[in-house]
Amino acid sequence: MNNKLHGLAYINNKFIDTDKKISINSAIDGTEIGSISALNKEQIDFAFESAHKAFYKWSFLNFDQRIEYILKFAEFFLEDKEVIANLITKEIGKSYPDALTEVIRSYEYIIATVEMYKKELVNPIIYDDSIHGIKNKIGKFYHVPIGVVLAISPFNYPINLSIAKIIPTLLVGNTIVFKPATYGSLVCSLIAKYFDKANFPEGVFNLVMGKGSEIGDYILTNRRIEGVTFTGSTDIGKKIAKALPAKNIVLELGGKDAAIVLDDIDIKKVAKEIVKGAFNFSGQRCTAIKRVIVLDSIADNLVEELKNNVLDLKIGNPFDGVDIIPLIDNKSLNYVLDLINDAIAHNANVITGNKVVGYNLLEPTLVDNVSTKSRLAWEEPFGPVLPVIRVKTIQEAISITNASNFGLQASIFTNNIEKAKLIARYLNVGTININKSPSRGPDIFPFIGVKDSGFGVQGIVDSLKAMTRIKGIVENN
Ligand code: NAP
Ligand code: G3H
């Protein structure tokens, strides 16, 4: 029996099969689990034209009509939660419990987005001119949709980071062309199924698929694009910013989040938290801890305890709910190995790990005494390796944190909260977590990357506002 799946594109409410297929192999062991339909230029153009045509009708619906459609979608999506989670695990190798959490988090994201839309966006902001001592004008300022939005998502949260783009964009009245990452596109093709079942008007949601390296540049030239919401690497993010200046753009890019560790901490507790923050999903999270910057005075003890926790991590098959799973592909594995070798060449010590023990499966690796001359101090591995950089002073820790090109998040571990708050003021990153690992959630929080980590803000309220513009209607008395 052939159990292989096939993911179809979806344009103007029709599922589209094409001659060109891309086979999808499981990240777990490389076996082919299915294929997707890759689109050509004409089909991509048709998706944008369909979205453009649909905009007028969709944006003129009442907000509660759009909410009704979205909630219908959410109902079908939730009904299939185990199917979706199963396919996430099979396709990209995320552990099954994490995959299920990703799907449920996405459903909760939809519900919270609807609530916050009603609360924060449907009513206008009202000003008058009483600031000038008169009251002749009443200005009503509305958040209005911008038109056709292009959403591009990454492989590591294939469902959550797609839903978190698609739903706010549509809810405020835009139409969408959605391009998922090729790794993860099979599971993302299910999203079209729920839009179809929810009977959305033609052209509101369109799914285009194909390799970014082949169709990405072409997509970015489409004249109908009024906004882009993107999560992925810094290189592609910069390409988008260059191709589409003066459009509504949100870019959530790479990170090199530091955990700054002072010498007054409970070492056991902090080491456990750092290892969890660094190695979950084999470090394939933008918010994974990607360097520990620790005061010399406590470094030996911290490294010992980090090692104990790393040795406790479970490695293997994602369906067994393990911590360390195979990396998304061989290129990613080799990239991580190169960074580790370069650190060793700069006199770093591998404390544990650095062995390939299966298909793209690297043991969790702890590297101590990492020099700031090595690439591992600065580049994003997106894999299960944690470098430790030892410093003599807090000032040095701040300066190394800020010297990164990235600026997503950072953590400060100390029992002195006032000191942590003071350090936080000096860190040039989007968000600072005191005594906890970096994380995007809770989803209601604004999620911000500065420098090469991003542009614009995501989050339940911020993603709604990001794909609107303000339109004023002034009543003169
Ligand atoms: P990626 O290689 O940049 O791919 C992201 C998306 O861009 C994919 O859909 C990809 O399609 C597409 N793409 C590739 N080339 C393109 C082009 N020329 N034009 C338009 N789109 C193009 O990133 P990834 O490997 O999926 O994800 C890992 C990276 O994302 C890491 O750097 C990570 O830190 C970052 N990330 C950041 C956040 C955040 O919120 N800050 C969250 C998650 C991940 P194909 O798959 O077909 O190539
Ligand atoms: O990979 C990037 C994600 O935005 C991280 O989300 O902090 O919930 O794992 P997370």
Coordinates of C-alpha atoms and ligand atoms in Angstrom, one line a residue:
M1 CA 0.0 0.0 0.0
N2 CA 1.3 3.5 -0.9
N3 CA 1.2 5.7 2.3
K4 CA 2.9 8.6 0.7
L5 CA 1.2 12.0 1.0
H6 CA 0.9 14.7 -1.6
G7 CA 0.5 18.3 -0.7
L8 CA -1.4 20.4 -3.3
A9 CA -1.1 24.2 -3.8
Y10 CA -4.3 26.2 -3.3
I11 CA -5.3 29.2 -5.5
N12 CA -8.6 31.0 -5.8
N13 CA -10.3 28.2 -3.8
K14 CA -9.0 25.4 -6.1
F15 CA -6.5 22.8 -5.2
I16 CA -3.7 22.8 -7.8
D17 CA -1.6 19.9 -8.9
T18 CA 1.4 20.5 -11.1
D19 CA 3.8 18.5 -13.2
K20 CA 6.7 19.6 -11.0
K21 CA 6.8 17.7 -7.8
I22 CA 9.3 18.2 -4.9
S23 CA 9.7 15.1 -2.8
I24 CA 9.6 15.5 0.9
N25 CA 11.9 13.3 3.1
S26 CA 11.5 12.8 6.8
A27 CA 14.0 14.6 8.9
I28 CA 14.0 11.5 11.2
D29 CA 15.7 9.1 8.8
G30 CA 15.6 10.6 5.3
T31 CA 12.9 8.3 3.9
E32 CA 10.5 9.8 1.4
I33 CA 7.2 10.5 3.0
G34 CA 5.5 12.3 0.2
S35 CA 5.7 15.2 -2.2
I36 CA 4.3 18.7 -2.9
S37 CA 3.3 20.5 -6.1
A38 CA 5.7 23.2 -7.0
L39 CA 4.3 26.2 -8.9
N40 CA 5.6 27.9 -11.9
K41 CA 5.7 31.7 -12.5
E42 CA 2.3 32.0 -14.1
Q43 CA 0.6 30.0 -11.3
I44 CA 2.3 32.3 -8.7
D45 CA 1.1 35.4 -10.6
F46 CA -2.4 33.9 -10.6
A47 CA -2.3 33.5 -6.8
F48 CA -1.4 37.2 -6.4
E49 CA -4.1 38.3 -8.9
S50 CA -6.7 36.2 -7.1
A51 CA -5.7 37.7 -3.8
H52 CA -5.9 41.1 -5.3
K53 CA -9.3 40.5 -6.7
A54 CA -10.6 39.1 -3.4
F55 CA -9.4 42.1 -1.4
Y56 CA -12.2 44.5 -2.0
K57 CA -14.9 42.1 -1.0
W58 CA -13.1 40.6 2.0
S59 CA -12.0 43.9 3.4
F60 CA -15.6 45.3 3.2
L61 CA -17.1 42.5 5.2
N62 CA -18.1 43.4 8.7
F63 CA -15.5 42.5 11.3
D64 CA -17.8 40.0 12.9
Q65 CA -18.3 38.2 9.5
R66 CA -14.6 37.8 9.1
I67 CA -14.4 36.5 12.7
E68 CA -17.0 33.9 11.9
Y69 CA -15.0 32.6 9.0
I70 CA -11.8 32.5 11.1
L71 CA -13.5 30.7 14.0
K72 CA -14.8 28.1 11.5
F73 CA -11.3 27.6 10.3
A74 CA -10.1 27.2 13.9
E75 CA -12.7 24.6 14.6
F76 CA -11.6 22.4 11.6
F77 CA -7.9 23.0 12.5
L78 CA -8.4 21.9 16.1
E79 CA -10.4 18.8 15.1
D80 CA -7.3 17.6 13.2
K81 CA -4.7 18.4 15.9
E82 CA -3.2 14.9 16.3
V83 CA -3.0 14.5 12.5
I84 CA -1.2 17.8 12.2
A85 CA 1.2 17.1 15.1
N86 CA 2.0 13.6 13.7
L87 CA 2.9 15.1 10.4
I88 CA 5.1 17.8 12.0
T89 CA 7.0 15.1 13.8
K90 CA 7.3 12.9 10.7
E91 CA 8.3 15.7 8.4
I92 CA 10.6 18.0 10.4
G93 CA 11.5 15.7 13.3
K94 CA 10.1 17.8 16.2
S95 CA 9.4 15.6 19.2
Y96 CA 5.7 14.6 19.2
P97 CA 4.8 16.3 22.5
D98 CA 6.4 19.5 21.3
A99 CA 4.5 19.2 18.0
L100 CA 1.2 18.8 19.7
T101 CA 2.0 21.8 21.9
E102 CA 2.8 23.7 18.7
V103 CA -0.7 22.9 17.3
I104 CA -2.6 23.7 20.4
R105 CA -0.7 26.9 20.9
S106 CA -1.6 27.9 17.4
Y107 CA -5.3 27.3 18.1
E108 CA -5.1 29.3 21.3
Y109 CA -3.3 32.0 19.3
I110 CA -6.3 32.2 16.9
I111 CA -8.8 32.6 19.7
A112 CA -6.7 35.2 21.5
T113 CA -6.2 37.1 18.2
V114 CA -9.9 37.3 17.7
E115 CA -10.4 38.6 21.2
M116 CA -7.7 41.2 21.0
Y117 CA -8.9 42.3 17.5
K118 CA -12.4 43.1 19.0
K119 CA -10.8 44.8 22.0
E120 CA -8.1 46.9 20.4
L121 CA -8.7 47.4 16.7
V122 CA -12.3 47.5 15.6
N123 CA -13.0 50.8 17.2
P124 CA -11.3 54.0 16.0
I125 CA -9.0 56.0 18.1
I126 CA -10.7 59.4 18.6
Y127 CA -8.9 62.8 19.0
D128 CA -10.3 66.3 19.0
D129 CA -8.6 69.6 18.8
S130 CA -9.2 70.7 22.4
I131 CA -5.4 70.7 22.9
H132 CA -5.5 74.0 21.0
G133 CA -8.3 75.4 23.3
I134 CA -11.0 74.9 20.7
K135 CA -13.3 72.0 19.8
N136 CA -14.1 72.2 16.1
K137 CA -12.7 68.9 14.9
I138 CA -13.3 65.3 15.8
G139 CA -10.9 62.9 14.1
K140 CA -11.6 59.2 14.0
F141 CA -8.5 57.0 13.1
Y142 CA -9.1 53.5 11.9
H143 CA -6.8 50.5 11.5
V144 CA -7.5 49.5 7.9
P145 CA -6.1 46.7 5.8
I146 CA -3.4 47.3 3.3
G147 CA -4.2 44.8 0.5
V148 CA -2.3 41.6 -0.5
V149 CA 0.1 40.3 2.0
L150 CA 2.9 37.8 1.4
A151 CA 3.6 35.5 4.3
I152 CA 6.7 33.3 4.3
S153 CA 7.4 30.9 7.2
P154 CA 10.4 28.9 8.4
F155 CA 10.8 25.1 8.9
N156 CA 11.1 25.0 12.7
Y157 CA 7.6 26.0 13.7
P158 CA 5.9 25.1 10.4
I159 CA 2.4 25.4 11.7
N160 CA 2.6 27.9 14.6
L161 CA 4.7 30.5 12.7
S162 CA 2.4 30.2 9.7
I163 CA -0.8 30.5 11.7
A164 CA 0.7 33.5 13.6
K165 CA 1.1 35.3 10.3
I166 CA -2.0 34.2 8.3
I167 CA -4.7 34.7 10.9
P168 CA -4.0 38.3 12.0
T169 CA -3.4 39.3 8.4
L170 CA -6.7 38.0 7.3
L171 CA -8.7 39.1 10.3
V172 CA -7.9 42.8 9.8
G173 CA -9.2 42.5 6.2
N174 CA -6.1 41.7 4.0
T175 CA -5.9 38.8 1.6
I176 CA -2.9 36.5 1.6
V177 CA -0.4 34.6 -0.5
F178 CA 1.3 32.1 1.8
K179 CA 4.6 30.4 1.0
P180 CA 5.8 27.8 3.6
A181 CA 9.3 26.5 4.0
T182 CA 9.9 23.5 1.8
Y183 CA 10.8 21.4 4.9
G184 CA 7.4 21.6 6.5
S185 CA 5.4 22.3 3.4
L186 CA 3.6 18.9 3.5
V187 CA 2.1 19.7 6.9
C188 CA 1.4 23.3 5.8
S189 CA -0.6 22.1 2.8
L190 CA -3.2 20.9 5.4
I191 CA -3.9 24.5 6.3
A192 CA -5.5 25.0 2.8
K193 CA -7.8 22.1 3.6
Y194 CA -9.3 23.9 6.6
F195 CA -9.7 27.2 4.7
D196 CA -11.5 25.2 2.0
K197 CA -13.8 23.5 4.5
A198 CA -14.6 26.8 6.2
N199 CA -15.8 28.1 2.8
F200 CA -13.8 31.3 2.6
P201 CA -14.6 33.6 -0.3
E202 CA -12.5 32.9 -3.4
G203 CA -9.0 34.2 -3.4
V204 CA -8.8 35.3 0.2
F205 CA -6.2 32.6 1.2
N206 CA -3.7 31.2 -1.4
L207 CA -1.0 28.7 -0.8
V208 CA 2.0 28.7 -3.1
M209 CA 4.8 26.1 -2.9
G210 CA 8.2 25.6 -4.4
K211 CA 11.8 26.0 -3.4
G212 CA 12.7 29.5 -2.1
S213 CA 16.0 29.3 -4.0
E214 CA 14.0 28.8 -7.3
I215 CA 10.9 30.9 -6.9
G216 CA 11.7 33.2 -4.0
D217 CA 13.3 36.0 -5.9
Y218 CA 10.5 36.0 -8.5
I219 CA 7.8 36.1 -5.8
L220 CA 9.3 39.2 -4.3
T221 CA 8.9 41.1 -7.6
N222 CA 5.1 40.8 -7.6
R223 CA 3.5 44.2 -7.9
R224 CA 0.5 43.3 -5.9
I225 CA 2.4 42.9 -2.6
E226 CA 1.6 45.6 -0.1
G227 CA 3.0 43.8 3.0
V228 CA 5.4 41.0 3.9
T229 CA 5.5 39.0 7.1
F230 CA 8.5 36.8 7.2
T231 CA 10.3 34.5 9.7
G232 CA 13.6 32.9 8.7
S233 CA 17.2 33.6 8.3
T234 CA 18.8 37.0 8.3
D235 CA 20.2 36.6 4.8
I236 CA 16.7 36.1 3.3
G237 CA 15.2 38.7 5.5
K238 CA 17.7 41.3 4.2
K239 CA 16.8 40.2 0.6
I240 CA 13.1 40.9 1.3
A241 CA 13.8 44.3 2.8
K242 CA 15.9 45.3 -0.2
A243 CA 13.3 44.0 -2.7
L244 CA 10.3 45.6 -1.1
P245 CA 11.2 48.9 0.5
A246 CA 8.4 51.2 1.7
K247 CA 5.9 48.3 2.2
N248 CA 4.6 47.0 5.6
I249 CA 7.4 44.6 6.5
V250 CA 7.8 42.4 9.6
L251 CA 11.0 40.3 9.7
E252 CA 11.7 37.9 12.5
L253 CA 15.2 36.6 11.9
G254 CA 18.1 34.8 13.5
G255 CA 19.5 35.1 17.0
K256 CA 22.5 34.5 19.2
D257 CA 20.8 34.8 22.6
A258 CA 23.2 35.1 25.5
A259 CA 22.7 33.8 29.0
I260 CA 24.7 36.1 31.3
V261 CA 25.5 34.3 34.6
L262 CA 26.5 36.2 37.7
D263 CA 28.2 34.6 40.7
D264 CA 25.4 34.7 43.2
I265 CA 23.1 32.1 41.7
D266 CA 21.7 28.7 42.7
I267 CA 24.0 26.7 40.3
K268 CA 21.8 23.6 40.1
K269 CA 18.7 25.5 39.2
V270 CA 20.3 27.8 36.7
A271 CA 22.2 25.0 34.9
K272 CA 19.0 23.0 34.5
E273 CA 17.2 26.1 33.0
I274 CA 20.1 26.9 30.7
V275 CA 20.4 23.4 29.3
K276 CA 16.6 23.3 28.7
G277 CA 16.8 26.7 26.9
A278 CA 19.7 25.7 24.8
F279 CA 19.0 22.2 23.7
N280 CA 15.2 21.8 23.3
F281 CA 14.4 20.8 19.7
S282 CA 18.2 20.3 19.3
G283 CA 18.7 24.1 19.5
Q284 CA 16.6 24.7 16.3
R285 CA 14.8 27.7 17.9
C286 CA 15.6 31.4 17.2
T287 CA 15.3 31.9 20.9
A288 CA 17.5 29.1 22.0
I289 CA 20.4 30.1 24.3
K290 CA 23.3 30.2 21.9
R291 CA 26.1 31.2 24.3
V292 CA 26.7 31.3 28.0
I293 CA 28.7 34.3 29.3
V294 CA 29.7 33.5 32.8
L295 CA 31.8 35.2 35.4
D296 CA 35.2 33.4 35.9
S297 CA 34.7 33.0 39.6
I298 CA 31.8 30.6 39.2
A299 CA 32.6 29.2 35.7
D300 CA 34.1 25.8 36.8
N301 CA 31.1 24.9 38.9
L302 CA 28.6 26.0 36.4
V303 CA 30.3 24.1 33.6
E304 CA 30.3 20.9 35.8
E305 CA 26.6 21.3 36.4
L306 CA 25.8 22.1 32.8
K307 CA 27.6 18.9 31.8
N308 CA 25.6 16.8 34.3
N309 CA 22.4 18.2 32.8
V310 CA 23.5 17.7 29.2
L311 CA 24.3 14.1 29.9
D312 CA 20.8 13.6 31.2
L313 CA 19.3 14.7 27.8
K314 CA 17.5 12.0 25.9
I315 CA 18.6 11.5 22.3
G316 CA 16.9 9.7 19.4
N317 CA 13.5 9.3 17.7
P318 CA 11.2 12.3 18.0
F319 CA 8.2 10.0 18.4
D320 CA 9.7 8.8 21.7
G321 CA 9.5 12.4 23.0
V322 CA 13.3 12.8 23.3
D323 CA 15.1 16.2 23.7
I324 CA 17.8 15.8 21.0
I325 CA 16.5 14.9 17.6
P326 CA 18.1 14.8 14.1
L327 CA 18.9 18.2 12.5
I328 CA 16.7 19.3 9.6
D329 CA 19.4 18.3 7.0
N330 CA 23.0 17.3 6.5
K331 CA 24.0 20.8 5.5
S332 CA 22.9 22.0 8.9
L333 CA 24.7 19.2 10.7
N334 CA 28.0 20.0 8.8
Y335 CA 27.6 23.7 9.6
V336 CA 27.4 22.9 13.4
L337 CA 30.4 20.6 13.2
D338 CA 32.4 23.3 11.4
L339 CA 31.7 25.8 14.1
I340 CA 32.7 23.3 16.8
N341 CA 36.0 22.4 14.9
D342 CA 36.8 26.1 14.6
A343 CA 36.2 26.6 18.3
I344 CA 38.6 23.7 19.0
A345 CA 41.2 25.2 16.7
H346 CA 40.9 28.3 18.9
N347 CA 41.7 26.3 22.1
A348 CA 38.2 25.6 23.3
N349 CA 37.5 22.4 25.3
V350 CA 34.7 20.0 24.3
I351 CA 33.3 19.0 27.7
T352 CA 30.8 16.5 26.2
G353 CA 29.2 15.5 22.9
N354 CA 30.6 16.3 19.4
K355 CA 29.8 12.8 18.1
V356 CA 27.4 12.0 15.3
V357 CA 25.4 9.1 16.5
G358 CA 22.8 8.6 13.8
Y359 CA 21.1 10.2 10.8
N360 CA 22.0 13.9 11.1
L361 CA 21.9 13.3 14.9
L362 CA 24.6 15.1 16.9
E363 CA 25.1 14.4 20.6
P364 CA 24.4 17.5 22.6
T365 CA 27.7 19.3 22.8
L366 CA 29.0 21.6 25.5
V367 CA 32.1 23.6 24.6
D368 CA 34.0 25.5 27.3
N369 CA 36.6 28.3 27.1
V370 CA 35.3 29.5 23.7
S371 CA 37.4 32.3 22.4
T372 CA 35.8 35.5 21.0
K373 CA 38.1 34.9 18.1
S374 CA 36.1 31.8 17.1
R375 CA 33.0 31.7 14.9
L376 CA 31.1 29.8 17.5
A377 CA 31.1 32.9 19.7
W378 CA 29.2 34.9 17.0
E379 CA 27.4 32.7 14.5
E380 CA 24.1 31.0 14.9
P381 CA 24.5 27.2 14.9
F382 CA 20.8 26.2 14.9
G383 CA 21.9 22.9 16.4
P384 CA 22.7 21.2 19.7
V385 CA 25.8 23.0 20.8
L386 CA 26.3 25.4 23.7
P387 CA 29.5 27.5 23.9
V388 CA 30.7 28.9 27.2
I389 CA 32.6 32.2 27.2
R390 CA 34.3 33.1 30.4
V391 CA 34.6 36.7 31.4
K392 CA 36.2 38.6 34.3
T393 CA 33.6 41.4 34.8
I394 CA 29.9 42.2 34.2
Q395 CA 31.0 45.0 31.9
E396 CA 32.8 42.5 29.7
A397 CA 29.7 40.3 29.6
I398 CA 27.6 43.2 28.5
S399 CA 30.1 44.2 25.9
I400 CA 30.3 40.7 24.4
T401 CA 26.5 40.4 24.4
N402 CA 26.2 43.7 22.6
A403 CA 29.0 43.0 20.1
S404 CA 26.9 40.4 18.3
N405 CA 25.3 41.3 15.0
F406 CA 22.1 39.7 16.4
G407 CA 19.8 41.3 19.0
L408 CA 16.9 39.0 19.6
Q409 CA 16.8 38.2 23.4
A410 CA 19.1 37.6 26.4
S411 CA 18.8 36.1 29.8
I412 CA 20.4 37.3 33.1
F413 CA 20.8 34.8 35.9
T414 CA 21.4 36.4 39.3
N415 CA 19.7 36.6 42.7
N416 CA 20.1 40.4 42.7
I417 CA 17.0 41.6 40.7
E418 CA 18.0 45.2 40.9
K419 CA 21.4 44.4 39.4
A420 CA 19.7 42.4 36.7
K421 CA 17.4 45.3 35.8
L422 CA 20.4 47.6 35.6
I423 CA 22.3 45.2 33.3
A424 CA 19.1 44.9 31.2
R425 CA 19.2 48.6 30.5
Y426 CA 22.5 48.3 28.8
L427 CA 21.7 45.3 26.6
N428 CA 20.9 46.0 23.0
V429 CA 18.4 43.2 22.4
G430 CA 14.6 43.0 21.9
T431 CA 13.7 41.4 25.3
I432 CA 15.6 40.5 28.4
N433 CA 14.5 37.6 30.6
I434 CA 15.5 37.7 34.3
N435 CA 16.2 34.2 35.6
K436 CA 14.5 32.4 32.8
S437 CA 15.5 31.3 29.3
P438 CA 14.6 33.4 26.3
S439 CA 11.2 32.7 24.7
R440 CA 8.8 34.2 22.2
G441 CA 5.8 33.5 24.5
P442 CA 3.5 34.3 26.1
D443 CA 2.2 35.1 22.7
I444 CA 0.5 38.3 23.9
F445 CA 3.9 39.8 24.6
P446 CA 5.5 41.8 21.7
F447 CA 8.2 39.8 20.1
I448 CA 11.1 42.0 18.9
G449 CA 14.4 41.5 17.2
V450 CA 16.8 44.3 16.8
K451 CA 19.9 44.6 14.5
D452 CA 20.2 41.5 12.3
S453 CA 17.5 39.8 14.4
G454 CA 14.6 41.6 12.8
F455 CA 12.5 44.5 11.9
G456 CA 9.0 45.3 13.2
V457 CA 7.2 43.5 16.0
Q458 CA 5.2 40.3 16.2
G459 CA 2.8 39.1 18.9
I460 CA -1.0 38.8 19.1
V461 CA -1.8 42.6 19.1
D462 CA 1.3 43.7 17.2
S463 CA 0.8 41.3 14.3
L464 CA -2.7 42.6 13.9
K465 CA -1.5 46.2 13.7
A466 CA 1.5 45.4 11.6
M467 CA -0.5 44.6 8.4
T468 CA -2.8 47.7 8.7
R469 CA -2.4 51.4 8.1
I470 CA -4.1 54.2 9.9
K471 CA -6.9 56.0 8.0
G472 CA -8.5 59.1 9.4
I473 CA -12.0 60.6 9.0
V474 CA -12.3 64.1 10.4
E475 CA -15.7 65.7 11.2
N476 CA -15.6 69.5 11.2
N477 CA -18.1 71.4 13.2
Ligands
NAP1 P1 15.4 30.3 5.7 O1 16.3 29.4 5.0 O2 15.7 31.8 5.7 O3 13.9 30.0 5.1 C1 12.8 30.8 5.5 C2 11.8 30.9 4.4 O4 12.3 31.7 3.4 C3 11.4 29.5 3.8 O5 10.1 29.5 3.5 C4 12.3 29.6 2.5 O6 11.8 28.7 1.5 C5 12.1 31.0 2.1 N1 13.1 31.5 1.1 C6 14.3 31.0 0.8 N2 14.9 31.7 -0.2 C7 14.0 32.7 -0.4 C8 14.0 33.8 -1.3 N3 15.1 34.1 -2.2 N4 13.0 34.7 -1.4 C9 11.9 34.5 -0.5 N5 11.8 33.4 0.3 C10 12.9 32.6 0.4 O7 15.2 29.9 7.3 P2 14.9 28.5 7.9 O8 16.1 27.6 7.7 O9 13.5 28.0 7.5 O10 14.8 28.8 9.5 C11 15.9 29.0 10.3 C12 16.2 30.5 10.5 O11 15.1 31.2 10.8 C13 17.2 30.7 11.6 O12 18.1 31.7 11.3 C14 16.3 31.1 12.8 O13 16.9 31.8 13.8 C15 15.3 31.9 12.0 N6 14.0 32.0 12.8 C16 13.7 33.1 13.4 C17 12.6 33.2 14.2 C18 12.2 34.5 14.8 O14 11.1 34.6 15.2 N7 13.1 35.5 15.0 C19 11.7 32.1 14.3 C20 12.1 30.9 13.7 C21 13.2 30.9 12.9 P3 12.5 27.3 1.3 O15 12.3 26.5 2.5 O16 11.8 26.7 0.1 O17 14.0 27.5 1.0
G3H2 O1 12.3 29.8 16.5 C1 11.8 30.8 16.8 C2 10.6 30.9 17.5 O2 10.0 32.2 17.3 C3 10.8 30.6 19.0 O3 9.7 30.4 19.6 O4 10.6 30.8 21.9 O5 8.3 29.8 21.6 O6 10.4 28.5 21.0 P1 9.7 29.8 21.1

